[in-house]
C-alpha cells in the first residue's frame, strides 16, 4: 500500500488520477464553507484506493471533483491526462461517460426500466446501437451474477441485487476509473462484502488492451477498507496517509491480522 | 418511458390535456355555430349580389326602414339588373293555445318572390299571395304549437292563416319565421307602410361591382354591402357588440388555463421525481440535447393522446348541433380540429419548458450524497 501519494509529479504517466492542492469553497463571505484545503491524491492505474474519514471531511467533494462533476476553487486534477475543465459541459459529459463508471450509495436505478435497460443506459447514451448495447448489458449483468434477472424491475430486487445492477451499469462501458460513493452504506454486512468483492474484481480485471480499471471508494466502512490497495484518510479537507490507528482498526474489526487483502476474489466482471 | 411508467401521473396529465382540448374546441364549435346561425338570413338568400340597408346597419337582422322611393333610385343605377325590397321585422304571434311568441316576419316581393324560404315542405307557394297568408318555417314551428297548413294565428293582433310550411335557416335568436308578401307584412306591422328594411340587388353580367356599390352608397341614408361584407359585419357584431364573444372567450381562456396548469403541474412533478434519474443520465454522459429530446417526446406523446381524446369527444358532442333544427347549434370545420392542436401545443410547451429548465440545470454531483 502506497503511503506517499503526495510526492508524485503532475504527470499522467502510470497514474490514473492526479489531484494537486485542491481547494473547494462553497458559498462566499462569512457563510462560506471550505470543504477541501489543499487536498492532493494520486491513484495508480489498476489500484483500488479507499478514501476514509468521518462525515463532512470532504471525501465526497474530492470524489465529485475527481469525477469532473464539481469544479475546484483552486488546484488541478487530471484523470488519464484529462483536465475536465478544459472542455465544455457537453464534452465533459461524454468524456465522463467514456472514462468513468459510477456506483452510488443510493442505486439510482430508473424504476420504470427493467434492469437490462438500466444497465444499457450508459451505452445508449454513447450512441451504441440498441441491440449491441443490450447484449453488452446482459454480459455485464451475468458478470455480477444476475443473468437470470434481466427483465426484472428494480423494485423487484433486493438492495444488494440493485447495487450489483449498479455495478454492472458502472462497468458496462468498460471505464478506466470506477468511482464508488459509500457503495455498501445501504447494505447488510454480508451483502456489502459481496458487493465489494465485485468491485475488487473489477479493479483486477483488464480490458482487451490490457488496461486495468482503477477504483476509488469513499467509505467509512472498515469491511470495505479490507479490499483496498491503498487507504487514505481525509481530515478537515486534506488527504493524509492512513494512520496506523485506522489500519489497526481495519485489521481488528475486519478480523484480519496481517494484511488488507480481500478474503476471496469474485469472478471478474 | 420514465413518465410512461408512472401510469397514474400519466393518466392525470392526459386527462387534463383532453379536458382542456375538449373544453376549448367544443366551446369554439358552439361559438362558430352561433356565428354561422347569425348569418342564417344571408344564407337563405344566396342570389343577391349586394345588400342595401339603412345607414348604420351592423347586423343583418337589426334593421330600420328605408323609404320606398329609394328603391326606384336603386333600380336606376347603371349595372343593377334587379333590386327587390325585403322586410324583416319582429312581431308577436298569438297562438291557438292562447299563448304567444315573438316571431320574425319576412316579407318578400309578390312577383319575383326573392327572399322566400329556399325549401317548401308543404302547401303551394302561390297561396302566400292571398291576403293574411303566411308560410311557417319548419324547424322552429314547434314553438308555434306545430302550426300546420290551414290553421290560423294572430300576428300583432291581426289574423293570419298558414298556407304552407317552408324550411330556411333561422337567425341567432331562433325566433320562428313567418314568410309572407310585402303587403301582408306591412299589414302585420303598419309602421312599415311605404318602407322596407332591406333591398336585395342583383348585378348585370359584366357590371363592375365596386362601381355599382359606390353609386348605390351615394343614395342618402343607405349603406351597401356585398354578401361577404354583410356576413362579416354580422359576425363581428355578435363577437364585439354582444356578450356572447366575451363569454366564449372566457370559457376558452379557462380551458387553456386548466390545460396549462395541469400540464405544468404534472410535468413539474414528474421532473422533480425523476431529477436524480436525469442526473444519473447526465453523469453517464448523456448529452443535454438527448435529455431535452426525452422530455419533448414524452410531452408530445402525452399531448397527442390528450388531443385525440379531447377532439374526439368534442366532435361527438358537436354531432347533435350539426342538425339544422338543433337548439344548440355547432360547427366543426377541419380548421377547428387543426386549431385544437394550438392550445395543446401551448400547454405542452409550457410544461416542457419548466421540465427542460430543471433537467438542464440538474447537476450530477447531487448523486454523491
Coordinates of C-alpha atoms in Angstrom, one line a residue:
Chain A
X1 CA 0.0 0.0 0.0
X2 CA 1.4 3.3 -1.0
X3 CA 1.7 5.8 1.8
X4 CA 3.2 8.7 -0.1
X5 CA 0.8 9.8 -2.6
X6 CA 1.8 13.4 -2.3
X7 CA 5.2 13.1 -3.7
X8 CA 4.1 12.2 -7.3
X9 CA 4.7 14.7 -10.0
X10 CA 1.8 16.1 -12.1
X11 CA 2.1 13.6 -14.9
X12 CA -0.4 11.1 -16.2
X13 CA 2.3 8.5 -16.8
X14 CA 1.3 5.3 -15.0
X15 CA -1.2 7.2 -13.0
X16 CA -4.9 7.3 -13.4
X17 CA -5.7 10.2 -11.2
X18 CA -3.6 13.1 -10.1
X19 CA -5.1 15.7 -7.9
X20 CA -2.9 18.5 -6.6
X21 CA -3.6 21.1 -4.0
X22 CA -7.4 21.1 -4.4
X23 CA -9.3 23.7 -2.6
X24 CA -13.1 23.8 -2.7
X25 CA -15.1 26.6 -1.0
X26 CA -18.8 26.6 -1.1
X27 CA -20.6 29.9 -0.8
X28 CA -18.9 33.2 -0.2
X29 CA -18.3 35.7 2.5
X30 CA -18.9 34.9 6.1
X31 CA -21.2 32.0 5.3
X32 CA -18.6 30.2 3.1
X33 CA -17.6 26.7 3.9
X34 CA -14.2 25.3 2.9
X35 CA -14.6 21.6 2.1
X36 CA -11.1 20.9 0.7
X37 CA -7.9 22.6 1.9
X38 CA -5.1 21.7 -0.4
X39 CA -6.1 18.1 -0.9
X40 CA -3.8 16.0 -3.1
X41 CA -4.2 12.4 -4.3
X42 CA -2.6 10.2 -6.8
X43 CA -4.2 6.9 -7.9
X44 CA -2.1 4.5 -9.9
X45 CA -3.7 2.6 -12.7
X46 CA -5.3 -0.7 -11.6
X47 CA -5.3 0.2 -7.9
X48 CA -8.3 0.1 -5.5
X49 CA -8.0 3.2 -3.4
X50 CA -10.1 3.9 -0.4
X51 CA -10.8 7.3 0.9
X52 CA -11.8 7.0 4.6
X53 CA -12.8 9.6 7.1
X54 CA -15.6 11.0 9.1
X55 CA -18.7 12.7 7.7
X56 CA -18.1 16.2 6.5
X57 CA -14.3 15.7 6.0
X58 CA -14.5 16.4 2.2
X59 CA -14.5 12.8 0.8
X60 CA -17.5 13.2 -1.4
X61 CA -16.3 16.7 -2.5
X62 CA -13.0 15.2 -3.6
X63 CA -14.7 12.4 -5.4
X64 CA -17.0 14.8 -7.2
X65 CA -14.0 16.9 -8.3
X66 CA -12.1 13.9 -9.5
X67 CA -15.2 12.7 -11.4
X68 CA -15.4 16.0 -13.2
X69 CA -18.7 16.9 -11.8
X70 CA -17.6 19.7 -9.5
X71 CA -15.1 22.4 -10.3
X72 CA -12.4 23.1 -7.7
X73 CA -11.9 26.6 -6.4
X74 CA -8.2 26.1 -6.7
X75 CA -5.8 23.3 -7.6
X76 CA -5.6 20.9 -10.5
X77 CA -6.9 17.5 -11.3
X78 CA -6.1 15.2 -14.1
X79 CA -7.8 11.9 -14.9
X80 CA -5.9 9.9 -17.5
X81 CA -4.3 13.2 -18.6
X82 CA -7.7 14.8 -19.0
X83 CA -8.3 18.2 -17.3
X84 CA -12.1 18.2 -17.1
X85 CA -12.4 22.0 -17.1
X86 CA -10.8 22.5 -20.4
X87 CA -13.9 21.1 -22.0
X88 CA -17.5 22.2 -22.4
X89 CA -20.2 20.7 -20.3
X90 CA -21.3 18.6 -23.2
X91 CA -17.8 17.3 -24.0
X92 CA -17.1 16.8 -20.3
X93 CA -20.2 14.6 -20.1
X94 CA -19.1 12.5 -23.0
X95 CA -15.6 12.1 -21.6
X96 CA -17.0 11.2 -18.2
X97 CA -19.2 8.6 -19.9
X98 CA -16.2 7.0 -21.6
X99 CA -13.7 7.2 -18.8
X100 CA -15.6 6.9 -15.5
X101 CA -18.1 4.5 -14.1
X102 CA -20.1 5.4 -11.0
X103 CA -21.5 3.4 -8.1
X104 CA -23.6 5.5 -5.8
X105 CA -24.8 4.9 -2.2
X106 CA -28.3 5.1 -3.5
X107 CA -28.5 3.0 -6.5
X108 CA -30.3 5.5 -8.8
X109 CA -32.0 2.9 -10.9
X110 CA -34.6 4.2 -13.3
X111 CA -37.6 2.5 -11.7
X112 CA -39.7 2.1 -14.8
X113 CA -37.0 0.4 -16.8
X114 CA -36.1 -3.3 -16.5
X115 CA -32.6 -3.9 -15.1
X116 CA -31.3 -4.8 -18.6
X117 CA -32.2 -1.4 -19.9
X118 CA -30.9 0.3 -16.8
X119 CA -27.5 -1.3 -17.4
X120 CA -27.6 -0.4 -21.1
X121 CA -28.3 3.3 -20.4
X122 CA -24.6 4.4 -20.5
X123 CA -24.1 2.6 -23.8
X124 CA -27.3 4.0 -25.3
X125 CA -26.2 7.5 -24.1
X126 CA -23.0 7.0 -26.1
X127 CA -24.9 6.2 -29.2
X128 CA -24.2 2.5 -29.3
X129 CA -26.8 0.5 -31.2
X130 CA -29.6 -0.8 -29.1
X131 CA -29.0 -4.5 -29.9
X132 CA -25.3 -4.3 -29.2
X133 CA -25.9 -2.2 -26.0
X134 CA -28.4 -4.8 -24.7
X135 CA -26.1 -7.6 -25.5
X136 CA -23.3 -6.0 -23.6
X137 CA -25.6 -5.1 -20.7
X138 CA -26.7 -8.8 -20.5
X139 CA -23.0 -9.7 -20.3
X140 CA -22.3 -7.2 -17.6
X141 CA -25.3 -8.5 -15.6
X142 CA -24.1 -12.0 -16.0
X143 CA -20.8 -10.8 -14.6
X144 CA -22.5 -9.8 -11.4
X145 CA -24.5 -13.0 -11.2
X146 CA -27.8 -11.5 -12.3
X147 CA -28.1 -13.2 -15.7
X148 CA -31.5 -14.6 -14.7
X149 CA -32.9 -11.2 -13.7
X150 CA -32.5 -9.3 -17.0
X151 CA -36.2 -8.5 -17.2
X152 CA -36.8 -7.7 -13.6
X153 CA -37.8 -4.3 -12.5
X154 CA -35.5 -2.6 -9.9
X155 CA -38.3 -2.6 -7.3
X156 CA -38.4 -6.4 -7.5
X157 CA -34.7 -6.7 -6.5
X158 CA -33.2 -6.6 -3.0
X159 CA -30.8 -3.7 -2.1
X160 CA -27.8 -6.0 -2.7
X161 CA -29.1 -7.0 -6.1
X162 CA -29.8 -3.4 -7.0
X163 CA -26.2 -2.5 -6.1
X164 CA -25.0 -5.3 -8.2
X165 CA -27.0 -3.9 -11.1
X166 CA -25.5 -0.5 -10.4
X167 CA -22.0 -2.1 -10.6
X168 CA -22.9 -3.7 -13.9
X169 CA -24.1 -0.4 -15.1
X170 CA -20.9 1.3 -14.0
X171 CA -18.7 -1.3 -15.7
X172 CA -20.7 -1.9 -18.9
X173 CA -19.0 1.0 -20.6
X174 CA -15.6 -0.5 -19.7
X175 CA -14.5 2.6 -17.8
X176 CA -10.9 3.2 -16.8
X177 CA -11.9 4.6 -13.5
X178 CA -14.6 3.3 -11.2
X179 CA -15.8 5.8 -8.6
X180 CA -17.8 4.4 -5.7
X181 CA -19.5 6.6 -3.1
X182 CA -20.3 4.6 0.0
X183 CA -21.3 1.6 -2.0
X184 CA -22.2 -0.6 1.0
X185 CA -23.8 2.0 3.2
X186 CA -27.3 0.7 2.4
X187 CA -26.5 -2.9 2.6
X188 CA -26.0 -5.5 5.4
X189 CA -22.5 -6.7 6.0
X190 CA -22.8 -9.9 4.1
X191 CA -24.2 -8.2 1.0
X192 CA -21.7 -5.4 1.4
X193 CA -18.9 -7.9 1.3
X194 CA -20.3 -9.5 -1.9
X195 CA -20.6 -6.1 -3.5
X196 CA -17.0 -5.2 -2.5
X197 CA -15.8 -8.5 -4.0
X198 CA -17.3 -7.5 -7.3
X199 CA -15.7 -4.0 -7.1
X200 CA -12.4 -5.5 -6.1
X201 CA -12.7 -8.0 -9.0
X202 CA -13.3 -5.0 -11.3
X203 CA -10.0 -3.5 -10.2
X204 CA -8.2 -6.7 -11.0
X205 CA -9.8 -7.2 -14.4
X206 CA -8.1 -5.9 -17.6
X207 CA -9.7 -5.0 -20.9
X208 CA -8.8 -6.3 -24.3
X209 CA -5.9 -3.8 -24.5
X210 CA -4.6 -4.9 -21.1
X211 CA -5.6 -1.7 -19.4
X212 CA -6.7 -2.1 -15.8
X213 CA -9.6 -0.3 -14.1
X214 CA -8.7 1.9 -11.2
X215 CA -11.2 2.2 -8.4
X216 CA -11.7 4.9 -5.8
X217 CA -14.0 4.1 -3.0
X218 CA -15.3 6.6 -0.5
X219 CA -16.4 4.9 2.7
X220 CA -16.2 4.7 6.5
X221 CA -17.0 1.0 6.5
X222 CA -14.0 -0.9 7.8
X223 CA -15.0 -4.0 6.0
X224 CA -14.7 -2.1 2.7
X225 CA -11.3 -1.0 3.6
X226 CA -10.1 -4.6 3.7
X227 CA -10.3 -4.7 -0.1
X228 CA -8.1 -1.6 -0.6
X229 CA -4.7 -1.5 -2.2
X230 CA -4.3 1.9 -0.6
X231 CA -6.1 3.7 2.2
X232 CA -6.1 7.4 2.5
X233 CA -7.6 9.2 5.4
X234 CA -9.3 12.5 5.0
X235 CA -9.3 15.0 7.8
X236 CA -10.6 18.6 7.6
X237 CA -10.4 18.8 3.9
X238 CA -6.9 17.3 3.5
X239 CA -5.8 13.8 2.3
X240 CA -3.4 12.1 4.5
X241 CA -1.9 8.6 4.5
X242 CA -4.0 6.2 6.6
X243 CA -2.9 6.5 10.2
X244 CA -1.6 3.4 12.0
X245 CA -4.6 3.6 14.3
X246 CA -7.0 3.4 11.3
X247 CA -5.1 0.5 9.8
X248 CA -5.1 -1.3 13.2
X249 CA -8.8 -0.7 13.5
X250 CA -9.4 -2.2 10.0
X251 CA -7.4 -5.2 10.9
X252 CA -9.2 -5.7 14.2
X253 CA -12.7 -5.0 13.1
X254 CA -12.4 -6.9 9.9
X255 CA -10.9 -9.8 11.7
X256 CA -7.8 -9.7 9.6
X257 CA -4.4 -9.8 11.3
X258 CA -1.7 -9.3 8.7
X259 CA -2.8 -7.6 5.6
X260 CA -5.7 -5.9 3.9
X261 CA -6.0 -8.4 1.0
X262 CA -9.6 -9.5 0.3
X263 CA -10.6 -12.9 1.7
X264 CA -11.5 -14.1 -1.7
X265 CA -11.8 -12.8 -5.2
X266 CA -15.0 -12.8 -7.1
X267 CA -15.1 -13.7 -10.7
X268 CA -14.0 -10.9 -12.9
X269 CA -16.7 -8.7 -14.4
Chain B
X1 CA -40.5 5.8 -20.8
X2 CA -40.0 7.3 -17.4
X3 CA -43.3 9.1 -17.5
X4 CA -45.0 6.2 -19.2
X5 CA -44.1 4.1 -16.2
X6 CA -45.8 6.4 -13.8
X7 CA -49.2 5.4 -15.1
X8 CA -51.3 7.3 -12.6
X9 CA -49.5 10.6 -13.3
X10 CA -49.5 10.0 -17.0
X11 CA -53.3 9.3 -16.9
X12 CA -53.8 12.6 -15.0
X13 CA -51.7 14.5 -17.5
X14 CA -53.6 13.0 -20.5
X15 CA -56.9 13.6 -18.7
X16 CA -56.1 17.2 -18.0
X17 CA -55.0 17.9 -21.6
X18 CA -58.0 16.0 -23.0
X19 CA -60.3 18.1 -20.8
X20 CA -58.6 21.3 -21.9
X21 CA -58.8 20.4 -25.6
X22 CA -62.4 19.3 -25.2
X23 CA -63.5 22.4 -23.4
X24 CA -61.7 24.7 -25.9
X25 CA -62.8 23.0 -29.1
X26 CA -66.3 22.2 -28.0
X27 CA -66.9 25.8 -26.9
X28 CA -65.4 27.1 -30.1
X29 CA -67.6 24.7 -32.1
X30 CA -70.7 26.2 -30.5
X31 CA -69.4 29.7 -31.0
X32 CA -68.8 29.0 -34.7
X33 CA -72.2 27.5 -34.9
X34 CA -73.7 30.7 -33.4
X35 CA -71.8 32.9 -35.8
X36 CA -72.9 30.7 -38.6
X37 CA -76.5 30.9 -37.5
X38 CA -76.1 34.7 -37.1
X39 CA -75.8 34.8 -40.9
X40 CA -78.7 32.4 -41.5
X41 CA -80.9 35.0 -43.2
X42 CA -78.0 35.7 -45.6
X43 CA -77.6 32.1 -46.4
X44 CA -81.3 31.8 -47.2
X45 CA -81.0 34.4 -50.0
X46 CA -78.0 33.3 -52.0
X47 CA -78.8 35.1 -55.2
X48 CA -78.3 38.7 -54.1
X49 CA -75.0 40.3 -55.1
X50 CA -75.5 43.3 -52.9
X51 CA -77.5 44.1 -49.8
X52 CA -78.8 47.6 -49.2
X53 CA -79.9 48.5 -45.7
X54 CA -80.2 51.7 -43.8
X55 CA -77.1 53.6 -42.8
X56 CA -75.5 52.4 -39.6
X57 CA -76.7 48.8 -40.0
X58 CA -74.3 46.5 -38.1
X59 CA -76.2 43.2 -38.1
X60 CA -78.3 41.6 -40.8
X61 CA -81.4 41.1 -38.5
X62 CA -81.3 44.5 -36.8
X63 CA -82.5 46.9 -39.4
X64 CA -84.7 50.0 -39.8
X65 CA -86.9 51.1 -42.6
X66 CA -85.8 52.6 -45.9
X67 CA -88.3 54.7 -47.8
X68 CA -89.9 53.0 -50.8
X69 CA -88.8 55.8 -53.1
X70 CA -85.2 54.9 -52.7
X71 CA -86.0 51.6 -54.4
X72 CA -86.6 53.4 -57.7
X73 CA -83.3 55.2 -57.4
X74 CA -81.5 52.0 -56.8
X75 CA -83.1 50.4 -59.8
X76 CA -82.0 53.3 -61.9
X77 CA -78.3 52.8 -61.1
X78 CA -76.4 51.5 -64.1
X79 CA -75.3 48.0 -63.7
X80 CA -78.3 47.0 -61.5
X81 CA -80.1 44.1 -63.0
X82 CA -82.8 43.9 -60.4
X83 CA -83.5 45.4 -56.9
X84 CA -86.1 43.7 -54.7
X85 CA -87.4 45.0 -51.4
X86 CA -87.4 42.8 -48.3
X87 CA -89.0 43.3 -44.9
X88 CA -87.5 41.6 -41.9
X89 CA -89.3 42.7 -38.7
X90 CA -90.2 41.3 -35.3
X91 CA -93.8 40.7 -34.3
X92 CA -95.9 39.0 -31.7
X93 CA -97.7 35.8 -32.7
X94 CA -100.8 34.8 -30.6
X95 CA -101.2 31.1 -30.8
X96 CA -104.2 28.8 -31.0
X97 CA -103.4 27.5 -27.4
X98 CA -103.8 31.0 -26.0
X99 CA -100.0 31.6 -25.7
X100 CA -97.9 34.0 -27.7
X101 CA -94.4 34.1 -29.0
X102 CA -92.1 36.6 -30.7
X103 CA -91.8 35.8 -34.4
X104 CA -89.8 37.2 -37.3
X105 CA -92.0 38.3 -40.2
X106 CA -90.2 38.2 -43.5
X107 CA -92.0 40.0 -46.3
X108 CA -90.9 39.5 -50.0
X109 CA -92.0 40.8 -53.3
X110 CA -95.1 39.1 -54.6
X111 CA -93.8 39.0 -58.2
X112 CA -90.2 37.9 -58.0
X113 CA -90.5 36.2 -54.6
X114 CA -86.8 37.0 -53.9
X115 CA -86.4 36.3 -50.2
X116 CA -88.9 33.4 -50.0
X117 CA -88.0 30.3 -48.0
X118 CA -85.5 28.2 -50.0
X119 CA -87.5 24.9 -49.5
X120 CA -91.2 24.5 -49.4
X121 CA -92.2 21.4 -47.5
X122 CA -96.0 21.7 -47.5
X123 CA -98.6 23.9 -49.4
X124 CA -98.3 25.9 -52.5
X125 CA -96.1 28.9 -52.9
X126 CA -98.7 30.9 -54.8
X127 CA -101.1 30.7 -51.9
X128 CA -98.9 33.1 -50.0
X129 CA -100.2 35.8 -52.3
X130 CA -103.6 35.5 -50.6
X131 CA -104.4 38.1 -48.0
X132 CA -103.4 37.1 -44.4
X133 CA -101.4 34.2 -45.8
X134 CA -98.2 33.1 -44.2
X135 CA -95.7 30.3 -44.6
X136 CA -94.4 29.0 -41.3
X137 CA -90.8 27.9 -41.1
X138 CA -90.5 24.2 -40.3
X139 CA -87.5 24.0 -37.9
X140 CA -88.9 26.5 -35.4
X141 CA -92.5 25.5 -35.9
X142 CA -92.7 23.6 -32.6
X143 CA -92.5 26.9 -30.8
X144 CA -95.8 27.9 -32.6
X145 CA -97.8 24.9 -31.4
X146 CA -96.7 23.0 -34.5
X147 CA -99.0 25.0 -36.7
X148 CA -99.9 23.2 -39.9
X149 CA -101.4 24.3 -43.2
X150 CA -104.9 25.7 -42.8
X151 CA -104.5 26.7 -39.1
X152 CA -104.8 30.3 -38.0
X153 CA -103.0 32.6 -35.6
X154 CA -102.8 36.3 -34.9
X155 CA -99.8 38.4 -35.7
X156 CA -99.7 41.7 -33.9
X157 CA -103.4 41.2 -33.3
X158 CA -104.2 40.7 -36.9
X159 CA -105.5 37.4 -38.3
X160 CA -103.0 35.2 -40.2
X161 CA -103.6 31.9 -41.9
X162 CA -100.9 29.3 -42.5
X163 CA -100.9 28.3 -46.2
X164 CA -97.7 26.2 -46.2
X165 CA -94.6 25.1 -44.4
X166 CA -91.2 26.2 -45.6
X167 CA -87.6 25.4 -44.5
X168 CA -85.0 28.1 -44.0
X169 CA -82.1 28.9 -41.7
X170 CA -83.2 30.8 -38.7
X171 CA -81.2 33.6 -37.1
X172 CA -79.3 33.7 -33.9
X173 CA -82.3 34.3 -31.7
X174 CA -84.0 31.2 -33.3
X175 CA -87.4 33.1 -33.4
X176 CA -89.9 31.3 -35.5
X177 CA -90.1 32.8 -39.0
X178 CA -93.3 33.7 -40.9
X179 CA -92.8 34.3 -44.6
X180 CA -95.4 36.4 -46.4
X181 CA -95.7 39.1 -49.1
X182 CA -94.6 42.6 -48.5
X183 CA -98.2 43.7 -48.4
X184 CA -99.2 41.2 -45.8
X185 CA -96.0 42.1 -43.8
X186 CA -97.0 45.7 -43.8
X187 CA -100.4 44.8 -42.7
X188 CA -99.0 43.0 -39.7
X189 CA -96.6 45.8 -39.0
X190 CA -98.3 49.1 -40.2
X191 CA -95.2 51.1 -39.1
X192 CA -93.5 49.8 -42.3
X193 CA -96.1 51.2 -44.6
X194 CA -94.3 52.6 -47.6
X195 CA -91.0 51.3 -46.3
X196 CA -88.8 48.2 -46.5
X197 CA -85.9 47.1 -44.3
X198 CA -83.5 45.8 -46.9
X199 CA -83.1 45.8 -50.7
X200 CA -81.6 42.9 -52.4
X201 CA -79.7 43.8 -55.5
X202 CA -78.6 41.6 -58.5
X203 CA -76.0 42.9 -60.9
X204 CA -76.0 42.8 -64.6
X205 CA -73.5 40.5 -66.2
X206 CA -70.1 42.3 -66.6
X207 CA -71.1 45.1 -64.3
X208 CA -68.3 46.4 -62.1
X209 CA -69.4 45.5 -58.6
X210 CA -67.4 48.2 -56.8
X211 CA -68.7 50.9 -59.1
X212 CA -72.3 49.9 -58.6
X213 CA -71.7 49.7 -54.9
X214 CA -70.2 53.2 -54.9
X215 CA -73.2 54.6 -56.8
X216 CA -75.7 52.9 -54.5
X217 CA -73.8 54.1 -51.5
X218 CA -74.3 57.7 -52.8
X219 CA -78.0 57.4 -52.1
X220 CA -78.6 59.2 -48.8
X221 CA -79.4 57.2 -45.7
X222 CA -78.4 53.8 -47.0
X223 CA -75.4 51.5 -46.6
X224 CA -74.5 48.9 -49.3
X225 CA -72.7 45.7 -48.6
X226 CA -71.6 42.7 -50.5
X227 CA -73.0 39.4 -49.1
X228 CA -69.5 38.7 -47.7
X229 CA -69.3 42.1 -46.1
X230 CA -72.7 41.8 -44.5
X231 CA -71.8 38.3 -43.2
X232 CA -68.5 39.6 -41.7
X233 CA -70.2 42.6 -40.3
X234 CA -72.9 40.5 -38.7
X235 CA -70.3 38.1 -37.2
X236 CA -68.3 41.0 -35.8
X237 CA -71.4 42.4 -34.3
X238 CA -72.0 39.1 -32.4
X239 CA -68.4 38.9 -31.4
X240 CA -67.9 42.5 -30.2
X241 CA -71.3 44.1 -29.6
X242 CA -72.9 41.3 -27.6
X243 CA -71.6 39.5 -24.5
X244 CA -71.5 36.2 -26.5
X245 CA -68.0 36.7 -27.7
X246 CA -66.7 37.6 -24.3
X247 CA -68.4 34.7 -22.6
X248 CA -67.0 32.2 -25.1
X249 CA -63.5 33.9 -24.9
X250 CA -63.6 33.5 -21.1
X251 CA -64.6 29.8 -21.3
X252 CA -61.9 29.1 -23.9
X253 CA -59.4 31.0 -21.8
X254 CA -60.5 29.0 -18.8
X255 CA -59.9 25.8 -20.7
X256 CA -56.5 27.0 -21.7
X257 CA -55.6 27.9 -18.1
X258 CA -56.8 24.5 -16.9
X259 CA -54.7 22.8 -19.5
X260 CA -51.7 24.9 -18.8
X261 CA -51.9 24.4 -15.0
X262 CA -52.5 20.7 -15.3
X263 CA -49.7 20.2 -17.8
X264 CA -47.2 22.4 -16.0
X265 CA -48.0 20.8 -12.6
X266 CA -47.8 17.3 -13.9
X267 CA -44.6 17.9 -15.8
X268 CA -43.1 19.7 -12.9
X269 CA -43.9 16.9 -10.5
X270 CA -42.7 14.3 -13.0
X271 CA -39.4 16.1 -13.4
X272 CA -39.0 16.6 -9.7
X273 CA -39.5 13.0 -9.0
X274 CA -37.2 11.9 -11.8
X275 CA -34.5 14.5 -11.3
X276 CA -32.0 12.0 -9.8
X277 CA -32.5 9.8 -12.9
X278 CA -31.8 12.7 -15.2
X279 CA -28.8 13.5 -13.1
X280 CA -27.7 9.9 -13.4
X281 CA -28.2 10.0 -17.2
X282 CA -26.1 13.2 -17.3
X283 CA -23.4 11.5 -15.1
X284 CA -23.0 8.6 -17.5
X285 CA -22.5 11.0 -20.4
X286 CA -26.0 11.6 -21.9
X287 CA -25.9 14.9 -23.8
X288 CA -28.3 17.6 -22.6
X289 CA -29.8 17.6 -26.1
X290 CA -30.8 14.0 -25.6
X291 CA -32.4 14.7 -22.2
X292 CA -34.3 17.6 -23.8
X293 CA -35.4 15.3 -26.5
X294 CA -36.6 12.7 -23.9
X295 CA -38.7 15.3 -22.2
X296 CA -40.1 16.6 -25.5
X297 CA -41.0 13.1 -26.8
X298 CA -42.8 12.3 -23.6
X299 CA -44.6 15.6 -23.7
X300 CA -45.6 15.3 -27.4
X301 CA -46.9 11.7 -26.9
X302 CA -49.0 12.8 -23.9
X303 CA -50.2 15.9 -25.8
X304 CA -51.2 13.9 -28.9
X305 CA -53.1 11.3 -26.9
X306 CA -54.8 14.1 -24.9
X307 CA -55.6 15.9 -28.2
X308 CA -57.0 12.8 -29.8
X309 CA -59.3 12.1 -26.9
X310 CA -60.3 15.7 -26.4
X311 CA -61.0 16.4 -30.1
X312 CA -62.9 13.1 -30.4
X313 CA -65.2 13.9 -27.5
X314 CA -65.7 17.4 -28.8
X315 CA -66.6 16.0 -32.2
X316 CA -69.1 13.6 -30.7
X317 CA -70.7 16.4 -28.7
X318 CA -70.9 18.5 -31.8
X319 CA -72.8 16.0 -33.9
X320 CA -76.3 16.9 -32.5
X321 CA -75.6 20.6 -33.1
X322 CA -75.0 20.0 -36.8
X323 CA -78.7 19.4 -37.5
X324 CA -80.4 22.4 -39.0
X325 CA -83.1 22.5 -36.3
X326 CA -80.7 21.9 -33.4
X327 CA -81.3 24.2 -30.4
X328 CA -77.6 24.2 -29.5
X329 CA -76.0 24.8 -32.9
X330 CA -72.4 23.9 -33.5
X331 CA -70.0 23.9 -36.4
X332 CA -66.9 21.7 -36.5
X333 CA -64.8 22.5 -39.5
X334 CA -61.4 21.0 -40.1
X335 CA -59.8 24.3 -39.3
X336 CA -61.1 23.9 -35.7
X337 CA -59.7 20.4 -35.5
X338 CA -56.4 21.6 -36.6
X339 CA -56.6 24.7 -34.4
X340 CA -57.2 22.5 -31.4
X341 CA -53.6 21.5 -31.7
X342 CA -52.5 25.0 -30.8
X343 CA -53.7 25.1 -27.2
X344 CA -52.5 21.6 -26.7
X345 CA -49.1 22.6 -28.0
X346 CA -49.1 25.7 -25.8
X347 CA -49.9 23.5 -22.7
X348 CA -47.2 21.0 -23.6
X349 CA -44.7 23.7 -24.5
X350 CA -45.1 25.4 -21.1
X351 CA -45.0 22.1 -19.2
X352 CA -41.9 21.1 -21.2
X353 CA -40.1 24.4 -20.7
X354 CA -40.4 24.0 -16.9
X355 CA -39.2 20.4 -17.1
X356 CA -36.4 21.2 -19.6
X357 CA -35.1 24.1 -17.4
X358 CA -34.8 21.7 -14.4
X359 CA -33.4 18.9 -16.4
X360 CA -30.7 21.1 -18.0
X361 CA -29.8 22.6 -14.7
X362 CA -29.6 19.4 -12.7
X363 CA -26.1 18.8 -11.5
X364 CA -25.0 15.1 -11.5
X365 CA -22.9 16.0 -8.4
X366 CA -26.2 15.7 -6.4
X367 CA -25.9 12.0 -6.9
X368 CA -23.0 11.9 -4.5
X369 CA -24.9 12.2 -1.2

